[in-house]
Short mmCIF file of N, CA and C in Angstrom, two decimals:
data_model
loop_
_atom_site.label_atom_id
_atom_site.label_comp_id
_atom_site.label_asym_id
_atom_site.label_seq_id
_atom_site.Cartn_x
_atom_site.Cartn_y
_atom_site.Cartn_z
N MET A 1 -48.19 -21.08 -85.61
CA MET A 1 -47.13 -20.59 -84.30
C MET A 1 -47.91 -20.33 -83.01
N ASP A 2 -48.13 -20.98 -82.27
CA ASP A 2 -48.88 -20.23 -81.60
C ASP A 2 -47.87 -19.00 -80.40
N SER A 3 -48.36 -17.46 -80.32
CA SER A 3 -47.11 -16.00 -79.83
C SER A 3 -47.37 -16.99 -78.38
N PRO A 4 -46.81 -16.53 -77.22
CA PRO A 4 -46.63 -16.20 -76.00
C PRO A 4 -48.02 -16.22 -75.36
N ASN A 5 -48.84 -14.80 -76.14
CA ASN A 5 -50.08 -14.69 -75.13
C ASN A 5 -50.99 -15.84 -76.11
N SER A 6 -51.43 -16.46 -76.96
CA SER A 6 -52.10 -17.01 -76.87
C SER A 6 -52.37 -18.68 -76.30
N LEU A 7 -50.58 -18.36 -75.99
CA LEU A 7 -50.06 -20.00 -75.34
C LEU A 7 -51.16 -19.27 -73.54
N LEU A 8 -50.87 -18.56 -73.25
CA LEU A 8 -50.88 -17.99 -71.41
C LEU A 8 -52.71 -18.09 -71.45
N THR A 9 -53.05 -17.37 -72.81
CA THR A 9 -54.73 -17.41 -72.75
C THR A 9 -55.49 -19.15 -72.28
N THR A 10 -54.27 -20.29 -72.85
CA THR A 10 -54.89 -21.71 -72.87
C THR A 10 -54.47 -22.78 -71.87
N ALA A 11 -53.48 -21.62 -70.90
CA ALA A 11 -52.41 -22.51 -70.24
C ALA A 11 -53.62 -23.73 -69.47
N PRO A 12 -54.27 -23.27 -68.47
CA PRO A 12 -54.90 -23.77 -67.69
C PRO A 12 -55.58 -25.45 -68.17
N LEU A 13 -55.72 -24.94 -69.70
CA LEU A 13 -56.16 -26.28 -70.52
C LEU A 13 -55.60 -27.03 -70.99
N VAL A 14 -54.64 -26.52 -71.39
CA VAL A 14 -53.69 -27.10 -72.74
C VAL A 14 -53.35 -28.91 -72.08
N ASN A 15 -52.86 -28.84 -71.11
CA ASN A 15 -52.69 -30.68 -70.45
C ASN A 15 -53.68 -31.29 -70.04
N ARG A 16 -55.02 -30.70 -69.81
CA ARG A 16 -56.46 -31.30 -69.67
C ARG A 16 -57.22 -31.29 -70.80
N VAL A 17 -57.33 -31.15 -72.35
CA VAL A 17 -57.91 -31.44 -73.51
C VAL A 17 -57.61 -31.47 -74.29
N ARG A 18 -57.87 -32.67 -74.47
CA ARG A 18 -57.33 -33.45 -76.33
C ARG A 18 -58.02 -32.72 -77.70
N GLU A 19 -57.06 -32.64 -77.88
CA GLU A 19 -57.22 -32.08 -79.72
C GLU A 19 -58.75 -32.44 -80.04
N ASP A 20 -58.99 -33.73 -79.66
CA ASP A 20 -60.38 -34.17 -80.01
C ASP A 20 -61.66 -33.97 -79.47
N ALA A 21 -60.80 -33.49 -78.16
CA ALA A 21 -62.05 -33.67 -76.45
C ALA A 21 -63.51 -33.34 -77.51
N ASP A 22 -64.50 -33.17 -76.92
CA ASP A 22 -66.26 -32.78 -76.95
C ASP A 22 -65.74 -31.49 -75.84
N VAL A 23 -67.37 -30.85 -76.16
CA VAL A 23 -67.85 -30.16 -75.06
C VAL A 23 -67.60 -30.48 -73.86
N ALA A 24 -68.37 -31.90 -73.29
CA ALA A 24 -68.12 -32.41 -71.92
C ALA A 24 -67.26 -32.92 -71.39
N GLN A 25 -65.57 -33.13 -72.29
CA GLN A 25 -64.93 -32.91 -71.55
C GLN A 25 -63.73 -31.60 -71.65
N ILE A 26 -64.11 -30.62 -72.59
CA ILE A 26 -64.27 -29.41 -72.24
C ILE A 26 -64.75 -28.96 -70.76
N ALA A 27 -65.78 -28.99 -70.84
CA ALA A 27 -66.67 -28.84 -69.35
C ALA A 27 -66.00 -29.25 -67.96
N GLU A 28 -65.80 -30.33 -68.19
CA GLU A 28 -65.32 -31.11 -66.72
C GLU A 28 -63.40 -30.75 -66.88
N ALA A 29 -63.12 -30.08 -67.83
CA ALA A 29 -61.75 -29.47 -67.37
C ALA A 29 -61.39 -28.28 -66.75
N VAL A 30 -62.53 -27.43 -67.20
CA VAL A 30 -63.14 -25.95 -67.26
C VAL A 30 -63.21 -25.76 -65.28
N SER A 31 -64.45 -27.04 -65.31
CA SER A 31 -64.48 -27.78 -63.52
C SER A 31 -63.63 -27.83 -62.70
N ALA A 32 -62.58 -28.72 -63.12
CA ALA A 32 -61.60 -28.83 -62.65
C ALA A 32 -60.67 -28.11 -62.27
N VAL A 33 -60.40 -26.94 -63.26
CA VAL A 33 -59.36 -25.78 -63.16
C VAL A 33 -60.05 -24.92 -62.09
N TRP A 34 -61.50 -24.55 -61.91
CA TRP A 34 -61.87 -24.08 -61.13
C TRP A 34 -62.08 -24.64 -59.76
N ALA A 35 -62.08 -25.80 -59.35
CA ALA A 35 -61.87 -26.07 -58.32
C ALA A 35 -60.27 -26.24 -58.02
N GLU A 36 -59.74 -26.37 -58.48
CA GLU A 36 -58.20 -26.69 -57.88
C GLU A 36 -57.74 -24.95 -57.65
N ILE A 37 -58.03 -23.65 -58.90
CA ILE A 37 -58.22 -22.35 -58.37
C ILE A 37 -58.54 -21.80 -57.20
N GLU A 38 -60.28 -22.34 -56.84
CA GLU A 38 -60.68 -22.12 -55.46
C GLU A 38 -59.84 -22.27 -54.00
N LYS A 39 -59.62 -24.18 -54.23
CA LYS A 39 -59.07 -24.71 -53.29
C LYS A 39 -57.80 -24.16 -52.55
N THR A 40 -57.17 -22.83 -54.23
CA THR A 40 -55.39 -22.68 -54.21
C THR A 40 -55.62 -20.76 -53.59
N LEU A 41 -56.64 -20.78 -53.69
CA LEU A 41 -56.39 -19.60 -52.80
C LEU A 41 -57.29 -19.01 -51.98
N SER A 42 -58.48 -20.00 -51.46
CA SER A 42 -59.41 -19.75 -51.15
C SER A 42 -58.56 -19.16 -49.67
N PRO A 43 -57.84 -20.28 -49.12
CA PRO A 43 -56.87 -19.71 -47.71
C PRO A 43 -56.08 -18.33 -47.58
N ILE A 44 -55.81 -17.97 -49.02
CA ILE A 44 -55.06 -16.70 -48.93
C ILE A 44 -56.59 -15.47 -49.24
N ILE A 45 -57.13 -15.43 -49.62
CA ILE A 45 -57.65 -14.27 -49.95
C ILE A 45 -58.95 -14.42 -49.65
N GLY A 46 -59.42 -15.94 -49.28
CA GLY A 46 -60.81 -16.27 -48.78
C GLY A 46 -61.76 -16.30 -49.92
N GLN A 47 -62.83 -17.47 -49.16
CA GLN A 47 -63.35 -18.36 -50.03
C GLN A 47 -64.46 -17.36 -51.26
N ARG A 48 -64.46 -16.25 -50.16
CA ARG A 48 -65.62 -15.07 -50.86
C ARG A 48 -64.56 -13.98 -51.81
N GLY A 49 -63.66 -13.39 -51.90
CA GLY A 49 -62.78 -13.14 -52.49
C GLY A 49 -62.44 -13.67 -53.78
N VAL A 50 -62.45 -15.12 -53.63
CA VAL A 50 -62.21 -15.99 -54.99
C VAL A 50 -63.46 -15.80 -55.84
N ALA A 51 -64.81 -16.43 -54.86
CA ALA A 51 -65.87 -15.65 -55.65
C ALA A 51 -66.27 -14.64 -56.27
N LYS A 52 -65.70 -13.41 -55.78
CA LYS A 52 -65.75 -12.30 -56.01
C LYS A 52 -65.03 -11.71 -56.92
N LEU A 53 -63.60 -12.27 -57.36
CA LEU A 53 -62.74 -12.33 -58.52
C LEU A 53 -63.50 -13.48 -59.55
N TYR A 54 -63.89 -14.72 -59.52
CA TYR A 54 -64.44 -14.99 -60.17
C TYR A 54 -66.22 -14.16 -60.59
N ARG A 55 -66.94 -13.84 -60.22
CA ARG A 55 -67.59 -13.40 -61.05
C ARG A 55 -67.28 -11.87 -61.93
N ARG A 56 -66.59 -11.18 -60.81
CA ARG A 56 -65.38 -10.04 -62.05
C ARG A 56 -65.09 -10.69 -63.16
N SER A 57 -64.63 -11.78 -63.62
CA SER A 57 -64.20 -12.16 -64.44
C SER A 57 -65.14 -12.60 -65.26
N LEU A 58 -66.33 -12.80 -64.87
CA LEU A 58 -66.88 -13.50 -65.97
C LEU A 58 -68.01 -12.50 -66.61
N HIS A 59 -68.07 -11.22 -65.50
CA HIS A 59 -68.80 -9.71 -66.21
C HIS A 59 -67.94 -9.57 -67.45
N LEU A 60 -66.80 -9.25 -67.08
CA LEU A 60 -65.79 -8.65 -68.57
C LEU A 60 -66.06 -9.50 -69.58
N SER A 61 -66.23 -11.05 -68.77
CA SER A 61 -65.79 -11.92 -70.19
C SER A 61 -67.00 -12.02 -71.08
N ARG A 62 -68.32 -11.37 -70.44
CA ARG A 62 -69.41 -11.39 -71.01
C ARG A 62 -69.49 -10.02 -72.31
N VAL A 63 -68.88 -9.12 -71.70
CA VAL A 63 -68.63 -8.71 -73.64
C VAL A 63 -68.07 -9.19 -74.82
N ALA A 64 -67.20 -10.42 -74.63
CA ALA A 64 -66.74 -11.06 -76.14
C ALA A 64 -68.01 -12.68 -76.04
N HIS A 65 -68.25 -12.96 -74.81
CA HIS A 65 -69.41 -14.09 -75.01
C HIS A 65 -70.67 -14.12 -74.54
N PRO A 66 -70.95 -13.15 -74.66
CA PRO A 66 -72.82 -12.73 -74.03
C PRO A 66 -73.27 -14.51 -73.24
N TRP A 67 -73.35 -15.18 -73.63
CA TRP A 67 -73.89 -16.54 -73.41
C TRP A 67 -73.57 -16.95 -72.09
N MET A 68 -72.22 -16.23 -71.75
CA MET A 68 -71.94 -17.03 -70.20
C MET A 68 -72.32 -16.63 -69.46
N ALA A 69 -73.05 -17.50 -68.34
CA ALA A 69 -73.82 -17.39 -67.62
C ALA A 69 -73.24 -17.74 -66.17
N GLY A 70 -73.41 -16.50 -65.60
CA GLY A 70 -73.05 -16.63 -63.88
C GLY A 70 -73.92 -17.33 -62.91
N PRO A 71 -73.59 -16.84 -61.70
CA PRO A 71 -74.64 -17.43 -60.37
C PRO A 71 -75.80 -16.24 -59.94
N PRO A 72 -76.71 -16.84 -59.75
CA PRO A 72 -77.25 -15.51 -59.48
C PRO A 72 -76.95 -14.26 -59.23
N GLU A 73 -77.66 -13.41 -59.28
CA GLU A 73 -77.78 -12.11 -58.01
C GLU A 73 -77.64 -12.51 -56.28
N GLY A 74 -76.37 -11.76 -55.68
CA GLY A 74 -76.58 -12.05 -54.48
C GLY A 74 -75.99 -13.49 -54.32
N MET A 75 -75.39 -14.24 -54.74
CA MET A 75 -74.71 -15.25 -54.37
C MET A 75 -73.30 -15.06 -53.83
N ASP A 76 -72.62 -13.92 -53.71
CA ASP A 76 -70.71 -13.69 -53.54
C ASP A 76 -70.69 -14.72 -52.50
N GLY A 77 -71.16 -15.38 -51.12
CA GLY A 77 -70.32 -16.43 -50.71
C GLY A 77 -69.36 -17.10 -51.53
N ALA A 78 -70.09 -18.22 -52.21
CA ALA A 78 -68.83 -18.93 -53.06
C ALA A 78 -68.90 -18.79 -54.22
N MET A 79 -68.19 -19.75 -54.99
CA MET A 79 -68.38 -19.84 -56.64
C MET A 79 -68.69 -20.90 -56.70
N ASP A 80 -69.56 -20.56 -57.54
CA ASP A 80 -71.05 -21.43 -57.81
C ASP A 80 -70.36 -21.31 -59.98
N THR A 81 -69.73 -22.54 -59.90
CA THR A 81 -69.52 -23.08 -61.93
C THR A 81 -70.30 -23.03 -62.33
N GLN A 82 -71.89 -24.01 -61.84
CA GLN A 82 -72.62 -24.85 -62.83
C GLN A 82 -73.23 -23.89 -63.54
N PRO A 83 -74.01 -22.75 -62.98
CA PRO A 83 -74.24 -21.75 -64.63
C PRO A 83 -73.12 -21.62 -65.76
N LEU A 84 -72.08 -21.64 -65.69
CA LEU A 84 -71.01 -21.47 -66.39
C LEU A 84 -70.83 -22.43 -67.49
N LEU A 85 -71.07 -23.90 -66.41
CA LEU A 85 -70.52 -25.23 -67.59
C LEU A 85 -72.21 -25.21 -67.92
N THR A 86 -73.70 -24.98 -67.48
CA THR A 86 -74.17 -25.30 -68.14
C THR A 86 -74.33 -24.60 -69.53
N ALA A 87 -74.05 -23.62 -69.45
CA ALA A 87 -74.03 -22.74 -70.89
C ALA A 87 -72.48 -22.94 -71.67
N LEU A 88 -71.05 -23.92 -71.44
CA LEU A 88 -70.18 -24.66 -72.00
C LEU A 88 -71.52 -25.67 -72.43
N LEU A 89 -71.31 -26.68 -72.01
CA LEU A 89 -72.20 -27.34 -72.89
C LEU A 89 -73.44 -27.36 -73.83
N LEU A 90 -74.33 -26.02 -74.22
CA LEU A 90 -75.12 -25.93 -74.70
C LEU A 90 -74.15 -24.90 -76.39
N GLN A 91 -72.51 -25.10 -76.21
CA GLN A 91 -71.77 -24.14 -76.95
C GLN A 91 -71.07 -25.03 -78.08
N LYS A 92 -70.49 -24.79 -79.04
CA LYS A 92 -69.88 -25.74 -79.85
C LYS A 92 -68.66 -25.80 -79.28
N ARG A 93 -67.05 -26.24 -79.64
CA ARG A 93 -66.36 -26.91 -79.55
C ARG A 93 -65.84 -26.07 -78.84
N ALA A 94 -65.60 -25.31 -80.25
CA ALA A 94 -64.55 -24.58 -80.33
C ALA A 94 -65.00 -22.95 -79.98
N ASP A 95 -66.05 -22.64 -79.60
CA ASP A 95 -66.59 -21.41 -78.75
C ASP A 95 -66.26 -21.85 -77.23
N ALA A 96 -67.04 -22.63 -76.46
CA ALA A 96 -66.46 -23.11 -75.95
C ALA A 96 -65.40 -23.05 -74.96
N LEU A 97 -64.59 -23.71 -75.37
CA LEU A 97 -63.04 -23.62 -75.68
C LEU A 97 -61.86 -22.10 -75.54
N LEU A 98 -62.67 -21.29 -76.71
CA LEU A 98 -62.21 -20.17 -76.34
C LEU A 98 -62.52 -18.92 -75.31
N ALA A 99 -64.23 -19.18 -74.68
CA ALA A 99 -64.48 -18.77 -73.93
C ALA A 99 -64.23 -18.80 -72.70
N ALA A 100 -63.79 -20.34 -72.04
CA ALA A 100 -63.15 -21.08 -71.32
C ALA A 100 -61.95 -20.00 -71.09
N SER A 101 -61.01 -20.15 -71.89
CA SER A 101 -59.31 -19.97 -72.26
C SER A 101 -59.44 -18.07 -72.07
N ALA A 102 -60.68 -17.93 -72.55
CA ALA A 102 -60.69 -15.85 -72.02
C ALA A 102 -61.01 -15.82 -70.20
N LEU A 103 -62.34 -16.44 -70.31
CA LEU A 103 -62.59 -16.31 -68.86
C LEU A 103 -61.17 -16.20 -68.18
N PHE A 104 -60.34 -17.97 -68.28
CA PHE A 104 -58.99 -17.77 -67.12
C PHE A 104 -57.87 -16.44 -67.20
N GLN A 105 -58.20 -16.25 -68.76
CA GLN A 105 -56.69 -14.94 -68.86
C GLN A 105 -57.39 -13.90 -67.86
N THR A 106 -59.53 -13.83 -68.18
CA THR A 106 -59.45 -12.63 -67.49
C THR A 106 -59.25 -12.19 -65.94
N PHE A 107 -59.13 -13.62 -64.93
CA PHE A 107 -59.27 -13.94 -64.10
C PHE A 107 -57.24 -14.39 -63.45
N HIS A 108 -57.18 -14.42 -64.38
CA HIS A 108 -55.68 -14.17 -63.89
C HIS A 108 -55.22 -12.34 -64.34
N ASP A 109 -55.20 -12.17 -65.23
CA ASP A 109 -55.50 -10.32 -65.24
C ASP A 109 -55.63 -9.64 -64.22
N LEU A 110 -57.09 -10.15 -63.42
CA LEU A 110 -57.24 -9.18 -62.35
C LEU A 110 -56.65 -9.63 -61.42
N LEU A 111 -56.41 -11.22 -60.74
CA LEU A 111 -55.44 -11.43 -60.09
C LEU A 111 -54.32 -10.66 -59.90
N ALA A 112 -53.49 -10.37 -61.06
CA ALA A 112 -52.02 -10.13 -61.74
C ALA A 112 -52.47 -8.64 -60.92
N SER A 113 -53.51 -7.58 -61.71
CA SER A 113 -53.20 -6.37 -61.34
C SER A 113 -53.49 -5.85 -59.78
N LEU A 114 -53.79 -7.22 -59.08
CA LEU A 114 -54.06 -6.93 -57.63
C LEU A 114 -52.60 -7.55 -56.59
N VAL A 115 -52.36 -8.44 -56.86
CA VAL A 115 -51.19 -8.79 -56.21
C VAL A 115 -49.73 -9.27 -57.19
N GLY A 116 -50.52 -8.19 -58.34
CA GLY A 116 -48.95 -8.77 -59.37
C GLY A 116 -48.61 -9.69 -60.27
N PRO A 117 -48.11 -9.42 -61.00
CA PRO A 117 -47.96 -11.31 -62.14
C PRO A 117 -46.50 -11.81 -61.16
N SER A 118 -45.63 -11.68 -60.39
CA SER A 118 -45.27 -12.87 -59.99
C SER A 118 -45.38 -13.47 -59.08
N LEU A 119 -46.26 -12.68 -57.94
CA LEU A 119 -47.19 -14.00 -57.08
C LEU A 119 -48.83 -14.64 -58.13
N THR A 120 -49.02 -14.30 -58.76
CA THR A 120 -49.70 -14.26 -59.42
C THR A 120 -49.65 -16.24 -60.46
N GLU A 121 -48.82 -15.70 -60.86
CA GLU A 121 -48.48 -17.43 -61.56
C GLU A 121 -47.56 -18.61 -60.19
N ARG A 122 -47.17 -17.51 -59.04
CA ARG A 122 -46.79 -18.71 -57.98
C ARG A 122 -48.30 -19.10 -57.41
N LEU A 123 -48.85 -18.99 -56.55
CA LEU A 123 -50.52 -18.91 -57.06
C LEU A 123 -51.34 -19.71 -57.53
N LEU A 124 -51.60 -19.48 -58.98
CA LEU A 124 -51.88 -20.39 -59.90
C LEU A 124 -51.32 -21.40 -60.47
N ARG A 125 -50.02 -21.66 -60.01
CA ARG A 125 -49.35 -22.53 -60.49
C ARG A 125 -50.12 -24.22 -60.84
N PRO A 126 -50.73 -24.49 -59.39
CA PRO A 126 -51.48 -25.34 -59.29
C PRO A 126 -52.95 -25.54 -60.31
N ALA A 127 -52.89 -24.83 -60.93
CA ALA A 127 -53.67 -24.82 -61.43
C ALA A 127 -53.27 -25.20 -63.09
N SER A 128 -52.10 -25.55 -62.95
CA SER A 128 -51.63 -25.66 -64.53
C SER A 128 -51.25 -24.61 -65.15
N TRP A 129 -51.14 -23.12 -64.37
CA TRP A 129 -50.76 -22.27 -65.39
C TRP A 129 -49.14 -22.31 -65.37
N SER A 130 -48.29 -22.12 -66.38
CA SER A 130 -46.93 -21.78 -66.37
C SER A 130 -46.18 -21.78 -67.36
#
């Protein structure tokens, strides 16, 4: 049985990825979640703020998943998930799912450290965080 922490880690993907999903379907779901996060948070913290949180989350997540790719240096004005999605497509299904979940959790934790857990949950609810 999953613990509450493991459910939170995969929360954004739980309702988007079927158990038999392949890596391409996982990457598509990851792309959709990031698009929703950007759409939801940009009016509040700005497009640059979302991009910086995303880049920081990638940086921290690369410790456990060094293959995760981010946008080229110097491109912090907009969130570019394409390098990540390309890297996900090269992974095994389980590795892609684990890394994507870890990245979402890291983003969640960073945002919570800035605005608090309650507001973070409300802000990320449109991206299926609950």
